[in-house]
């Protein structure tokens, strides 16, 4: 939950890989009902791991 009241949304999260430097995942079937413009949140992402 976001502190400014952004709420949450439904999605399927697929964990693709984890190593000592990064996490790779993908969001699928995103149900994001909060904006009329419907931002595209689906797809693969890479996030650095905390050191």
mmCIF file as gemmi writes it, N, C-alpha and C atoms, coordinates in Angstrom:
data_model
loop_
_atom_site.group_PDB
_atom_site.id
_atom_site.type_symbol
_atom_site.label_atom_id
_atom_site.label_alt_id
_atom_site.label_comp_id
_atom_site.label_asym_id
_atom_site.label_entity_id
_atom_site.label_seq_id
_atom_site.pdbx_PDB_ins_code
_atom_site.Cartn_x
_atom_site.Cartn_y
_atom_site.Cartn_z
_atom_site.occupancy
_atom_site.B_iso_or_equiv
_atom_site.pdbx_formal_charge
_atom_site.auth_seq_id
_atom_site.auth_asym_id
_atom_site.pdbx_PDB_model_num
ATOM 1 N N . UNK Axp A 1 ? 0.85 -1.189 0 1 0 ? 1 A 1
ATOM 2 C CA . UNK Axp A 1 ? 0 0 0 1 0 ? 1 A 1
ATOM 3 C C . UNK Axp A 1 ? 0.887 1.241 0 1 0 ? 1 A 1
ATOM 4 N N . UNK Axp A 2 ? 0.476 2.199 -0.76 1 0 ? 2 A 1
ATOM 5 C CA . UNK Axp A 2 ? 1.225 3.46 -0.825 1 0 ? 2 A 1
ATOM 6 C C . UNK Axp A 2 ? 0.771 4.374 0.301 1 0 ? 2 A 1
ATOM 7 N N . UNK Axp A 3 ? 1.689 5.134 0.914 1 0 ? 3 A 1
ATOM 8 C CA . UNK Axp A 3 ? 1.312 6.002 2.018 1 0 ? 3 A 1
ATOM 9 C C . UNK Axp A 3 ? 0.367 7.119 1.607 1 0 ? 3 A 1
ATOM 10 N N . UNK Axp A 4 ? 0.305 7.46 0.334 1 0 ? 4 A 1
ATOM 11 C CA . UNK Axp A 4 ? -0.585 8.527 -0.123 1 0 ? 4 A 1
ATOM 12 C C . UNK Axp A 4 ? -1.943 7.982 -0.557 1 0 ? 4 A 1
ATOM 13 N N . UNK Axp A 5 ? -2.225 6.718 -0.276 1 0 ? 5 A 1
ATOM 14 C CA . UNK Axp A 5 ? -3.526 6.147 -0.567 1 0 ? 5 A 1
ATOM 15 C C . UNK Axp A 5 ? -3.647 5.568 -1.959 1 0 ? 5 A 1
ATOM 16 N N . UNK Axp A 6 ? -2.543 5.168 -2.579 1 0 ? 6 A 1
ATOM 17 C CA . UNK Axp A 6 ? -2.568 4.623 -3.933 1 0 ? 6 A 1
ATOM 18 C C . UNK Axp A 6 ? -3.24 3.275 -4.029 1 0 ? 6 A 1
ATOM 19 N N . UNK Axp A 7 ? -3.328 2.55 -2.931 1 0 ? 7 A 1
ATOM 20 C CA . UNK Axp A 7 ? -3.999 1.267 -2.933 1 0 ? 7 A 1
ATOM 21 C C . UNK Axp A 7 ? -3.179 0.145 -3.528 1 0 ? 7 A 1
ATOM 22 N N . UNK Axp A 8 ? -3.867 -0.905 -3.906 1 0 ? 8 A 1
ATOM 23 C CA . UNK Axp A 8 ? -3.204 -2.072 -4.463 1 0 ? 8 A 1
ATOM 24 C C . UNK Axp A 8 ? -3.95 -2.515 -5.716 1 0 ? 8 A 1
ATOM 25 N N . UNK Axp A 9 ? -3.421 -3.511 -6.397 1 0 ? 9 A 1
ATOM 26 C CA . UNK Axp A 9 ? -4.054 -4.02 -7.6 1 0 ? 9 A 1
ATOM 27 C C . UNK Axp A 9 ? -3.779 -5.505 -7.726 1 0 ? 9 A 1
ATOM 28 N N . UNK Axp A 10 ? -4.576 -6.182 -8.517 1 0 ? 10 A 1
ATOM 29 C CA . UNK Axp A 10 ? -4.393 -7.61 -8.726 1 0 ? 10 A 1
ATOM 30 C C . UNK Axp A 10 ? -3.478 -7.868 -9.915 1 0 ? 10 A 1
ATOM 31 N N . UNK Axp A 11 ? -2.665 -8.904 -9.821 1 0 ? 11 A 1
ATOM 32 C CA . UNK Axp A 11 ? -1.776 -9.3 -10.914 1 0 ? 11 A 1
ATOM 33 C C . UNK Axp A 11 ? -1.195 -10.673 -10.591 1 0 ? 11 A 1
ATOM 34 N N . UNK Axp A 12 ? -0.615 -11.288 -11.606 1 0 ? 12 A 1
ATOM 35 C CA . UNK Axp A 12 ? 0.151 -12.507 -11.42 1 0 ? 12 A 1
ATOM 36 C C . UNK Axp A 12 ? 1.619 -12.116 -11.511 1 0 ? 12 A 1
ATOM 37 N N . UNK Axp A 13 ? 2.408 -12.539 -10.531 1 0 ? 13 A 1
ATOM 38 C CA . UNK Axp A 13 ? 3.837 -12.245 -10.513 1 0 ? 13 A 1
ATOM 39 C C . UNK Axp A 13 ? 4.604 -13.521 -10.831 1 0 ? 13 A 1
ATOM 40 N N . UNK Axp A 14 ? 5.465 -13.457 -11.821 1 0 ? 14 A 1
ATOM 41 C CA . UNK Axp A 14 ? 6.317 -14.583 -12.167 1 0 ? 14 A 1
ATOM 42 C C . UNK Axp A 14 ? 7.756 -14.226 -11.826 1 0 ? 14 A 1
ATOM 43 N N . UNK Axp A 15 ? 8.37 -15 -10.963 1 0 ? 15 A 1
ATOM 44 C CA . UNK Axp A 15 ? 9.774 -14.818 -10.613 1 0 ? 15 A 1
ATOM 45 C C . UNK Axp A 15 ? 10.607 -15.58 -11.632 1 0 ? 15 A 1
ATOM 46 N N . UNK Axp A 16 ? 11.399 -14.861 -12.408 1 0 ? 16 A 1
ATOM 47 C CA . UNK Axp A 16 ? 12.176 -15.472 -13.477 1 0 ? 16 A 1
ATOM 48 C C . UNK Axp A 16 ? 13.545 -15.912 -12.98 1 0 ? 16 A 1
ATOM 49 N N . UNK Axp A 17 ? 14.255 -15.031 -12.271 1 0 ? 17 A 1
ATOM 50 C CA . UNK Axp A 17 ? 15.567 -15.414 -11.738 1 0 ? 17 A 1
ATOM 51 C C . UNK Axp A 17 ? 15.983 -14.493 -10.607 1 0 ? 17 A 1
ATOM 52 N N . UNK Axp A 18 ? 16.865 -15.03 -9.77 1 0 ? 18 A 1
ATOM 53 C CA . UNK Axp A 18 ? 17.484 -14.27 -8.68 1 0 ? 18 A 1
ATOM 54 C C . UNK Axp A 18 ? 18.953 -14.66 -8.656 1 0 ? 18 A 1
ATOM 55 N N . UNK Axp A 19 ? 19.817 -13.658 -8.559 1 0 ? 19 A 1
ATOM 56 C CA . UNK Axp A 19 ? 21.227 -13.947 -8.31 1 0 ? 19 A 1
ATOM 57 C C . UNK Axp A 19 ? 21.736 -12.942 -7.284 1 0 ? 19 A 1
ATOM 58 N N . UNK Axp A 20 ? 23.027 -12.886 -7.071 1 0 ? 20 A 1
ATOM 59 C CA . UNK Axp A 20 ? 23.562 -12.012 -6.024 1 0 ? 20 A 1
ATOM 60 C C . UNK Axp A 20 ? 23.476 -10.526 -6.381 1 0 ? 20 A 1
ATOM 61 N N . UNK Axp A 21 ? 23.15 -10.183 -7.63 1 0 ? 21 A 1
ATOM 62 C CA . UNK Axp A 21 ? 23.094 -8.783 -8.038 1 0 ? 21 A 1
ATOM 63 C C . UNK Axp A 21 ? 21.703 -8.275 -8.382 1 0 ? 21 A 1
ATOM 64 N N . UNK Axp A 22 ? 20.791 -9.144 -8.869 1 0 ? 22 A 1
ATOM 65 C CA . UNK Axp A 22 ? 19.493 -8.651 -9.315 1 0 ? 22 A 1
ATOM 66 C C . UNK Axp A 22 ? 18.395 -9.707 -9.226 1 0 ? 22 A 1
ATOM 67 N N . UNK Axp A 23 ? 17.175 -9.204 -9.287 1 0 ? 23 A 1
ATOM 68 C CA . UNK Axp A 23 ? 15.974 -10.03 -9.332 1 0 ? 23 A 1
ATOM 69 C C . UNK Axp A 23 ? 15.276 -9.703 -10.65 1 0 ? 23 A 1
ATOM 70 N N . UNK Axp A 24 ? 14.88 -10.726 -11.382 1 0 ? 24 A 1
ATOM 71 C CA . UNK Axp A 24 ? 14.159 -10.527 -12.638 1 0 ? 24 A 1
ATOM 72 C C . UNK Axp A 24 ? 12.776 -11.153 -12.475 1 0 ? 24 A 1
ATOM 73 N N . UNK Axp A 25 ? 11.751 -10.383 -12.814 1 0 ? 25 A 1
ATOM 74 C CA . UNK Axp A 25 ? 10.388 -10.873 -12.686 1 0 ? 25 A 1
ATOM 75 C C . UNK Axp A 25 ? 9.512 -10.344 -13.795 1 0 ? 25 A 1
ATOM 76 N N . UNK Axp A 26 ? 8.244 -10.728 -13.746 1 0 ? 26 A 1
ATOM 77 C CA . UNK Axp A 26 ? 7.293 -10.285 -14.758 1 0 ? 26 A 1
ATOM 78 C C . UNK Axp A 26 ? 5.909 -10.193 -14.128 1 0 ? 26 A 1
ATOM 79 N N . UNK Axp A 27 ? 5.166 -9.136 -14.455 1 0 ? 27 A 1
ATOM 80 C CA . UNK Axp A 27 ? 3.768 -8.991 -14.059 1 0 ? 27 A 1
ATOM 81 C C . UNK Axp A 27 ? 2.888 -9.357 -15.241 1 0 ? 27 A 1
ATOM 82 N N . UNK Axp A 28 ? 1.867 -10.161 -14.973 1 0 ? 28 A 1
ATOM 83 C CA . UNK Axp A 28 ? 0.912 -10.576 -16.01 1 0 ? 28 A 1
ATOM 84 C C . UNK Axp A 28 ? -0.508 -10.391 -15.476 1 0 ? 28 A 1
ATOM 85 N N . UNK Axp A 29 ? -1.455 -10.261 -16.37 1 0 ? 29 A 1
ATOM 86 C CA . UNK Axp A 29 ? -2.878 -10.181 -16.012 1 0 ? 29 A 1
ATOM 87 C C . UNK Axp A 29 ? -3.143 -9.082 -14.974 1 0 ? 29 A 1
ATOM 88 N N . UNK Axp A 30 ? -2.563 -7.911 -15.193 1 0 ? 30 A 1
ATOM 89 C CA . UNK Axp A 30 ? -2.689 -6.797 -14.249 1 0 ? 30 A 1
ATOM 90 C C . UNK Axp A 30 ? -4.1 -6.222 -14.3 1 0 ? 30 A 1
ATOM 91 N N . UNK Axp A 31 ? -4.721 -6.11 -13.134 1 0 ? 31 A 1
ATOM 92 C CA . UNK Axp A 31 ? -6.036 -5.484 -12.989 1 0 ? 31 A 1
ATOM 93 C C . UNK Axp A 31 ? -5.831 -4.207 -12.188 1 0 ? 31 A 1
ATOM 94 N N . UNK Axp A 32 ? -5.681 -3.086 -12.887 1 0 ? 32 A 1
ATOM 95 C CA . UNK Axp A 32 ? -5.346 -1.8 -12.26 1 0 ? 32 A 1
ATOM 96 C C . UNK Axp A 32 ? -6.484 -0.82 -12.523 1 0 ? 32 A 1
ATOM 97 N N . UNK Axp A 33 ? -7.512 -0.792 -11.666 1 0 ? 33 A 1
ATOM 98 C CA . UNK Axp A 33 ? -8.726 -0.013 -11.934 1 0 ? 33 A 1
ATOM 99 C C . UNK Axp A 33 ? -8.688 1.458 -11.5 1 0 ? 33 A 1
ATOM 100 N N . UNK Axp A 34 ? -7.544 1.998 -11.132 1 0 ? 34 A 1
ATOM 101 C CA . UNK Axp A 34 ? -7.525 3.312 -10.488 1 0 ? 34 A 1
ATOM 102 C C . UNK Axp A 34 ? -7.481 4.508 -11.422 1 0 ? 34 A 1
ATOM 103 N N . UNK Axp A 35 ? -7.034 4.341 -12.658 1 0 ? 35 A 1
ATOM 104 C CA . UNK Axp A 35 ? -6.924 5.467 -13.572 1 0 ? 35 A 1
ATOM 105 C C . UNK Axp A 35 ? -7.627 5.154 -14.886 1 0 ? 35 A 1
ATOM 106 N N . UNK Axp A 36 ? -8.236 6.168 -15.488 1 0 ? 36 A 1
ATOM 107 C CA . UNK Axp A 36 ? -8.865 5.988 -16.795 1 0 ? 36 A 1
ATOM 108 C C . UNK Axp A 36 ? -7.826 5.72 -17.878 1 0 ? 36 A 1
ATOM 109 N N . UNK Axp A 37 ? -6.609 6.215 -17.69 1 0 ? 37 A 1
ATOM 110 C CA . UNK Axp A 37 ? -5.563 6.076 -18.705 1 0 ? 37 A 1
ATOM 111 C C . UNK Axp A 37 ? -4.92 4.694 -18.705 1 0 ? 37 A 1
ATOM 112 N N . UNK Axp A 38 ? -5.189 3.865 -17.706 1 0 ? 38 A 1
ATOM 113 C CA . UNK Axp A 38 ? -4.683 2.491 -17.618 1 0 ? 38 A 1
ATOM 114 C C . UNK Axp A 38 ? -3.204 2.364 -17.994 1 0 ? 38 A 1
ATOM 115 N N . UNK Axp A 39 ? -2.297 2.713 -17.093 1 0 ? 39 A 1
ATOM 116 C CA . UNK Axp A 39 ? -0.873 2.552 -17.412 1 0 ? 39 A 1
ATOM 117 C C . UNK Axp A 39 ? -0.541 1.088 -17.684 1 0 ? 39 A 1
ATOM 118 N N . UNK Axp A 40 ? 0.371 0.83 -18.584 1 0 ? 40 A 1
ATOM 119 C CA . UNK Axp A 40 ? 0.754 -0.533 -18.945 1 0 ? 40 A 1
ATOM 120 C C . UNK Axp A 40 ? 1.783 -1.046 -17.94 1 0 ? 40 A 1
ATOM 121 N N . UNK Axp A 41 ? 1.334 -1.856 -16.996 1 0 ? 41 A 1
ATOM 122 C CA . UNK Axp A 41 ? 2.206 -2.369 -15.945 1 0 ? 41 A 1
ATOM 123 C C . UNK Axp A 41 ? 2.677 -3.789 -16.233 1 0 ? 41 A 1
ATOM 124 N N . UNK Axp A 42 ? 2.184 -4.392 -17.301 1 0 ? 42 A 1
ATOM 125 C CA . UNK Axp A 42 ? 2.561 -5.765 -17.616 1 0 ? 42 A 1
ATOM 126 C C . UNK Axp A 42 ? 3.931 -5.812 -18.281 1 0 ? 42 A 1
ATOM 127 N N . UNK Axp A 43 ? 4.657 -6.882 -18 1 0 ? 43 A 1
ATOM 128 C CA . UNK Axp A 43 ? 5.93 -7.091 -18.653 1 0 ? 43 A 1
ATOM 129 C C . UNK Axp A 43 ? 7.046 -7.423 -17.683 1 0 ? 43 A 1
ATOM 130 N N . UNK Axp A 44 ? 8.194 -7.66 -18.251 1 0 ? 44 A 1
ATOM 131 C CA . UNK Axp A 44 ? 9.389 -8.071 -17.511 1 0 ? 44 A 1
ATOM 132 C C . UNK Axp A 44 ? 10.098 -6.863 -16.901 1 0 ? 44 A 1
ATOM 133 N N . UNK Axp A 45 ? 10.693 -7.072 -15.733 1 0 ? 45 A 1
ATOM 134 C CA . UNK Axp A 45 ? 11.481 -6.018 -15.085 1 0 ? 45 A 1
ATOM 135 C C . UNK Axp A 45 ? 12.703 -6.629 -14.41 1 0 ? 45 A 1
ATOM 136 N N . UNK Axp A 46 ? 13.695 -5.788 -14.19 1 0 ? 46 A 1
ATOM 137 C CA . UNK Axp A 46 ? 14.899 -6.172 -13.461 1 0 ? 46 A 1
ATOM 138 C C . UNK Axp A 46 ? 15.084 -5.181 -12.325 1 0 ? 46 A 1
ATOM 139 N N . UNK Axp A 47 ? 15.337 -5.685 -11.133 1 0 ? 47 A 1
ATOM 140 C CA . UNK Axp A 47 ? 15.55 -4.832 -9.965 1 0 ? 47 A 1
ATOM 141 C C . UNK Axp A 47 ? 16.855 -5.216 -9.285 1 0 ? 47 A 1
ATOM 142 N N . UNK Axp A 48 ? 17.695 -4.222 -8.947 1 0 ? 48 A 1
ATOM 143 C CA . UNK Axp A 48 ? 18.947 -4.543 -8.244 1 0 ? 48 A 1
ATOM 144 C C . UNK Axp A 48 ? 18.652 -5.033 -6.833 1 0 ? 48 A 1
ATOM 145 N N . UNK Axp A 49 ? 19.446 -5.937 -6.354 1 0 ? 49 A 1
ATOM 146 C CA . UNK Axp A 49 ? 19.32 -6.422 -4.977 1 0 ? 49 A 1
ATOM 147 C C . UNK Axp A 49 ? 19.985 -5.445 -4.029 1 0 ? 49 A 1
ATOM 148 N N . UNK Axp A 50 ? 19.47 -5.373 -2.823 1 0 ? 50 A 1
ATOM 149 C CA . UNK Axp A 50 ? 20.072 -4.514 -1.79 1 0 ? 50 A 1
ATOM 150 C C . UNK Axp A 50 ? 21.43 -5.065 -1.423 1 0 ? 50 A 1
ATOM 151 N N . UNK Axp A 51 ? 22.375 -4.194 -1.224 1 0 ? 51 A 1
ATOM 152 C CA . UNK Axp A 51 ? 23.738 -4.605 -0.881 1 0 ? 51 A 1
ATOM 153 C C . UNK Axp A 51 ? 23.96 -4.473 0.605 1 0 ? 51 A 1
